[in-house]
Coordinates of C-alpha atoms in Angstrom, one line a residue:
C267 CA -35.8 32.3 -28.1
V268 CA -36.1 28.8 -29.6
C269 CA -32.5 29.0 -30.8
V270 CA -31.3 30.0 -27.3
C271 CA -33.2 27.0 -25.7
V272 CA -31.7 24.6 -28.2
W273 CA -28.2 26.0 -27.6
V274 CA -28.7 25.7 -23.8
R275 CA -29.8 22.0 -24.1
E276 CA -26.8 21.2 -26.3
R277 CA -24.5 22.7 -23.7
E278 CA -26.1 20.7 -20.9
R279 CA -25.6 17.5 -22.9
E280 CA -22.0 18.3 -23.4
R281 CA -21.5 18.8 -19.7
A282 CA -23.3 15.6 -18.8
Q283 CA -21.1 13.5 -21.2
P284 CA -18.1 11.7 -19.6
P285 CA -14.6 13.0 -20.3
T286 CA -13.0 12.1 -23.6
V287 CA -9.7 10.4 -24.1
N288 CA -7.9 13.7 -24.4
M289 CA -8.3 14.2 -20.6
L290 CA -6.2 11.0 -20.1
R291 CA -3.3 12.0 -22.3
V292 CA 0.2 11.5 -20.9
V293 CA 2.1 14.8 -20.4
K294 CA 5.8 14.8 -20.2
P295 CA 6.9 16.1 -16.8
K296 CA 8.6 19.5 -16.7
T297 CA 9.9 19.3 -13.1
K298 CA 11.8 16.8 -11.0
R299 CA 8.9 16.4 -8.7
G300 CA 6.6 15.5 -11.6
L301 CA 9.1 13.0 -12.8
R302 CA 9.2 11.4 -9.3
E303 CA 5.4 11.2 -9.2
L304 CA 5.2 9.4 -12.5
E305 CA 7.9 7.0 -11.4
K306 CA 5.9 6.2 -8.3
R307 CA 2.9 5.3 -10.5
A308 CA 4.8 3.3 -13.0
P309 CA 4.5 -0.5 -13.0
K310 CA 6.8 -2.2 -10.5
L311 CA 7.8 -5.7 -9.6
T312 CA 6.5 -5.0 -6.0
E313 CA 3.5 -2.7 -6.4
N314 CA 2.6 0.1 -4.1
G315 CA -0.1 -0.2 -1.5
K316 CA -3.7 0.0 -2.7
K317 CA -5.5 3.3 -2.1
V318 CA -9.3 3.7 -1.8
L319 CA -11.3 6.4 -3.7
L320 CA -14.5 7.4 -1.9
L321 CA -17.2 9.0 -4.1
H322 CA -20.8 10.4 -3.8
G323 CA -23.5 9.9 -6.3
T324 CA -26.2 12.3 -7.4
T325 CA -28.3 11.8 -4.3
T326 CA -26.9 10.4 -1.1
S327 CA -28.5 9.8 2.3
V328 CA -27.2 10.6 5.7
I329 CA -26.4 7.0 6.3
I330 CA -24.3 6.7 3.2
K331 CA -22.4 9.9 4.0
G332 CA -21.7 8.5 7.5
V333 CA -20.4 5.2 6.0
L334 CA -18.1 7.0 3.6
S335 CA -16.8 9.3 6.4
D336 CA -16.1 6.4 8.7
L337 CA -14.3 4.4 6.0
Y338 CA -12.2 7.5 5.2
S339 CA -11.3 7.7 8.9
L340 CA -10.2 4.1 9.0
R341 CA -8.1 4.3 5.8
K342 CA -6.7 7.9 5.8
A343 CA -3.6 7.0 7.8
G344 CA -0.6 7.0 5.4
E345 CA -2.6 8.7 2.7
N346 CA -4.3 5.4 1.7
A347 CA -7.7 7.0 1.0
I348 CA -9.0 9.9 -1.0
K349 CA -12.5 11.3 -0.5
Y350 CA -14.5 13.5 -2.9
T351 CA -17.6 15.2 -1.6
K352 CA -18.7 16.5 -5.0
K353 CA -21.8 14.9 -6.6
N354 CA -21.0 12.7 -9.6
A355 CA -23.9 12.3 -12.0
N356 CA -21.7 10.7 -14.7
I357 CA -20.8 7.6 -12.7
R358 CA -22.9 4.5 -13.2
P359 CA -20.6 1.6 -12.6
F360 CA -22.9 -1.2 -13.7
E361 CA -23.9 0.5 -17.0
S362 CA -21.9 0.4 -20.1
G363 CA -20.1 3.7 -20.6
G364 CA -21.0 4.8 -17.0
E365 CA -17.5 3.9 -15.7
S366 CA -15.5 6.2 -18.0
Y367 CA -15.4 9.1 -15.5
L368 CA -14.6 6.6 -12.7
E369 CA -11.6 5.3 -14.6
Y370 CA -10.5 8.8 -15.3
L371 CA -10.5 9.6 -11.5
S372 CA -8.7 6.3 -10.8
R373 CA -5.9 7.2 -13.2
R374 CA -5.8 10.8 -11.8
T375 CA -5.5 9.8 -8.1
D376 CA -3.7 6.4 -8.7
C377 CA -6.4 4.5 -6.7
S378 CA -7.0 0.8 -7.4
L379 CA -10.1 0.5 -5.1
F380 CA -13.2 2.6 -5.0
V381 CA -16.4 2.9 -2.9
F382 CA -19.3 4.7 -4.6
G383 CA -22.3 5.7 -2.4
S384 CA -25.8 6.6 -3.7
H385 CA -29.4 6.6 -2.6
S386 CA -32.6 6.1 -4.6
K387 CA -36.1 4.7 -4.1
K388 CA -35.2 1.5 -6.0
R389 CA -31.9 1.0 -4.2
P390 CA -31.9 2.8 -0.9
H391 CA -28.6 3.4 1.0
N392 CA -26.6 1.8 -1.8
L393 CA -22.8 1.1 -1.8
V394 CA -20.9 -0.1 -4.9
I395 CA -17.4 -1.4 -4.0
G396 CA -15.0 -2.3 -6.8
R397 CA -11.5 -3.0 -7.9
M398 CA -9.5 -1.6 -10.8
Y399 CA -6.9 -3.2 -13.0
D400 CA -4.7 -1.0 -15.1
H401 CA -7.1 1.9 -14.2
H402 CA -10.1 0.0 -15.7
V403 CA -13.0 -1.5 -13.8
Y404 CA -12.1 -5.1 -12.8
D405 CA -15.0 -6.3 -10.7
L406 CA -18.0 -4.8 -8.8
I407 CA -20.3 -5.7 -6.0
E408 CA -23.3 -3.8 -4.8
V409 CA -24.6 -3.9 -1.2
G410 CA -27.3 -2.1 0.8
V411 CA -26.7 -0.7 4.3
E412 CA -29.0 -1.2 7.2
Q413 CA -28.8 -0.6 10.9
F414 CA -25.9 1.8 10.6
E415 CA -24.2 3.1 13.8
P416 CA -21.3 5.5 13.2
M417 CA -18.1 5.8 15.2
V418 CA -19.4 8.9 16.9
T419 CA -22.1 7.1 18.7
F420 CA -19.6 4.9 20.5
G421 CA -17.8 7.9 21.9
G422 CA -14.3 6.9 20.9
A423 CA -13.9 8.2 17.3
K424 CA -10.5 9.8 18.1
K425 CA -9.5 7.5 21.0
Y426 CA -9.9 4.3 19.0
S427 CA -8.9 5.6 15.7
P428 CA -6.2 3.5 14.0
Q429 CA -2.6 4.6 14.1
E430 CA -0.4 5.0 11.1
G431 CA 1.3 1.8 10.1
S432 CA -1.0 -0.5 12.2
K433 CA -2.5 -3.7 10.8
P434 CA -6.0 -5.0 11.3
C435 CA -7.3 -8.5 12.0
L436 CA -10.0 -9.7 9.6
V437 CA -12.4 -12.3 10.9
F438 CA -15.0 -13.9 8.6
I439 CA -17.6 -16.2 10.2
G440 CA -20.1 -18.2 8.3
E441 CA -20.3 -21.1 5.8
G442 CA -21.6 -18.6 3.2
F443 CA -18.1 -17.2 2.7
E444 CA -16.9 -20.6 1.5
Q445 CA -20.0 -21.8 -0.4
D446 CA -21.9 -18.8 -1.8
D447 CA -20.3 -17.1 -4.9
Q448 CA -21.5 -13.6 -4.0
L449 CA -20.3 -13.9 -0.4
K450 CA -16.9 -15.2 -1.7
H451 CA -16.7 -12.2 -4.0
L452 CA -17.6 -9.8 -1.1
K453 CA -15.0 -11.4 1.1
E454 CA -12.2 -10.9 -1.5
I455 CA -13.1 -7.2 -2.0
L456 CA -13.4 -6.5 1.8
I457 CA -10.0 -8.0 2.4
D458 CA -8.5 -5.7 -0.3
V459 CA -10.3 -2.6 1.1
L460 CA -9.5 -3.2 4.8
R461 CA -6.2 -4.9 5.0
G462 CA -4.0 -1.9 4.2
E463 CA -0.3 -2.3 3.3
V464 CA 1.2 -5.7 2.9
V465 CA 4.1 -6.3 5.2
E466 CA 6.4 -9.3 5.9
A467 CA 6.5 -9.0 9.7
I468 CA 4.0 -7.7 12.2
N469 CA 4.6 -6.2 15.7
L470 CA 2.2 -7.3 18.3
A471 CA 1.6 -3.7 19.4
G472 CA 0.7 -2.8 15.8
L473 CA -2.5 -4.9 15.9
D474 CA -4.9 -2.3 17.2
K475 CA -8.2 -3.2 15.5
V476 CA -10.3 -6.1 14.2
F477 CA -13.0 -6.2 11.6
L478 CA -15.7 -8.9 12.2
C479 CA -17.9 -10.1 9.4
V480 CA -20.7 -12.6 10.1
A481 CA -22.7 -14.1 7.2
V482 CA -26.3 -15.2 7.9
G483 CA -28.0 -16.0 4.6
K484 CA -27.5 -13.1 2.2
K485 CA -26.9 -10.6 5.0
V486 CA -23.5 -9.8 6.5
Y487 CA -23.1 -8.2 9.9
F488 CA -20.1 -5.9 10.0
K489 CA -18.5 -4.6 13.2
H490 CA -15.3 -2.8 14.0
C491 CA -13.6 -3.3 17.4
A492 CA -10.5 -1.9 19.0
I493 CA -7.9 -4.3 20.5
R494 CA -6.4 -3.4 23.8
L495 CA -3.6 -5.5 25.4
K496 CA -3.9 -5.9 29.2
K497 CA -1.6 -7.3 31.8
S498 CA -2.1 -11.0 32.5
G499 CA 0.8 -11.9 34.7
T500 CA 2.4 -13.9 31.9
K501 CA 4.3 -13.2 28.8
V502 CA 1.2 -13.4 26.7
P503 CA -1.0 -10.3 27.3
R504 CA -4.8 -10.5 27.8
I505 CA -6.7 -9.3 24.8
E506 CA -9.8 -7.1 25.3
L507 CA -12.1 -6.0 22.5
I508 CA -13.9 -2.7 22.6
E509 CA -16.6 -1.9 20.0
A510 CA -15.5 1.3 18.3
G511 CA -17.7 1.5 15.2
P512 CA -18.8 1.7 12.6
S513 CA -21.4 -1.1 12.8
M514 CA -23.8 -2.0 10.0
D515 CA -25.7 -4.7 8.2
L516 CA -24.8 -5.3 4.5
I517 CA -27.3 -6.9 2.1
I518 CA -25.9 -8.2 -1.2
R519 CA -27.7 -6.9 -4.3
R520 CA -25.7 -7.2 -7.5
N521 CA -22.2 -8.2 -8.5
R522 CA -20.1 -8.4 -11.6
L523 CA -17.2 -10.8 -11.9
P524 CA -14.3 -10.3 -14.4
N525 CA -14.1 -12.6 -17.4
E526 CA -11.6 -15.5 -17.3
E527 CA -9.1 -13.8 -19.7
L528 CA -9.0 -10.6 -17.7
R529 CA -8.6 -12.6 -14.5
K530 CA -5.6 -14.5 -15.9
E531 CA -4.1 -11.2 -17.1
A532 CA -4.5 -9.6 -13.7
M533 CA -3.1 -12.6 -11.8
K534 CA 0.1 -12.7 -13.8
T535 CA 3.3 -12.3 -11.8
A536 CA 6.7 -11.2 -13.1
W537 CA 9.3 -14.0 -13.4
K538 CA 11.9 -13.7 -10.7
S539 CA 15.4 -14.9 -11.7
S540 CA 17.0 -17.0 -9.0
K541 CA 20.0 -15.2 -7.5
H542 CA 23.3 -16.9 -8.1
K543 CA 25.0 -17.9 -4.8
V544 CA 28.2 -15.9 -4.2
K545 CA 30.8 -17.9 -2.4
N546 CA 32.7 -16.7 0.6
V547 CA 30.4 -13.7 1.1
S548 CA 28.2 -13.3 4.2
R549 CA 26.2 -10.5 5.8
D550 CA 27.0 -9.0 9.2
S551 CA 24.6 -6.8 11.2
L552 CA 27.4 -4.3 11.9
A553 CA 29.8 -4.4 9.0
G554 CA 27.2 -5.3 6.4
K555 CA 28.7 -7.3 3.5
V556 CA 31.7 -9.4 4.6
G557 CA 33.9 -11.3 2.2
R558 CA 36.7 -13.9 2.7
I559 CA 39.7 -13.8 0.3
Y560 CA 42.2 -16.7 -0.1
M561 CA 45.7 -15.5 -1.1
P562 CA 48.7 -17.7 -2.1
R563 CA 51.9 -17.6 -0.1
Q564 CA 53.7 -14.3 -0.7
E565 CA 57.5 -14.1 -0.9
V566 CA 58.2 -10.9 1.0
N567 CA 61.9 -11.5 1.8
G568 CA 63.1 -10.5 -1.7
M569 CA 60.7 -7.6 -2.2
A570 CA 62.2 -4.1 -2.7
L571 CA 60.6 -2.0 0.0
A572 CA 60.9 1.7 0.5
K573 CA 63.5 2.6 3.1
M574 CA 62.0 4.8 5.8
K575 CA 63.8 7.8 7.2
G576 CA 63.6 6.4 10.7
L577 CA 65.7 3.4 9.7
K578 CA 68.3 5.8 8.2
R579 CA 68.5 7.8 11.4
R580 CA 69.1 4.6 13.4
R581 CA 71.9 3.5 11.1
Q582 CA 73.6 6.9 11.4
E583 CA 73.5 6.7 15.1
A584 CA 74.9 3.2 15.0
S585 CA 77.8 4.2 12.8
S586 CA 78.7 7.1 15.0
D587 CA 78.7 4.8 18.0
P588 CA 82.2 3.3 18.5
G589 CA 80.6 0.3 20.1
A590 CA 78.4 -0.5 17.1
S591 CA 78.9 -3.6 15.1
K592 CA 80.9 -3.6 11.9
K593 CA 77.9 -4.5 9.8
A594 CA 76.0 -1.4 10.9
R595 CA 79.0 0.9 10.0
D596 CA 79.3 -0.8 6.6
N597 CA 75.7 -0.2 5.8
H598 CA 76.0 3.5 6.6
N599 CA 79.1 3.9 4.4
E600 CA 77.2 2.2 1.5
E601 CA 74.3 4.6 1.8
V602 CA 76.6 7.6 1.9

């Protein structure tokens, strides 16, 4: 009986341990689809959009579940968010060794952002938001949630839900976002989590939501409003804001900044070679690439050209005509 108890305890310890390196081994793709997926995740000069991974801890409250559900609703357009509802006892982002399973999930799902929700007596209604670099934890910030109001309470969860391809407006109000280091860190992470895909041009109709963050001391008031464009009698429409939720108060607890060497490594950009200007080549909206070629004067009088059958027929008709010129009859006789 004692041996059985010891064996059961050892099995429980093995299950509780984070995955080993063998789980992260690179497998050669066997299909074209697998090869395409690996090419999508490979490093590029212009990286893909950042996806968010939403995770639950061992114990979560109703408030944390609502926050994660609303964040998933705001980011799920275009498959920019992945949500796992399974409890994860192996994830402790601020502890050494507690981020191994988190990094494994990041590599598996190709997510560079994560939001981890948990609840305990020491840290109630807790959210840990972080960024990844090369599928390793880059930086972390921990906030507590208070006065949470989900999207359902505003009665417009589906009506005001963001459309695929739309862009949000991000508004940060308060001197703390420029002076306090923790609030600066929170601002950087919230911008990465909420901004979505980076584009060069924005259509006015694509701005359908605004995220408002107001800093008062160490507390940040977060609200989400829908943007509606109304007629104003001029070219510039009248803007109306409708609170759509979620709405919550965030209290900063802990944060972990990356070291200077890791920051420099993550901020490196690939060297772009300047394109050599091609002369006499332009772009047209209809024809595409248009080029201009300069040719020297061509002497076409002495060129041997192929004699067409139509010309031969005319010469035969001219020779048979008694009123034809002598030159036309001579040309016909030479050809015969």
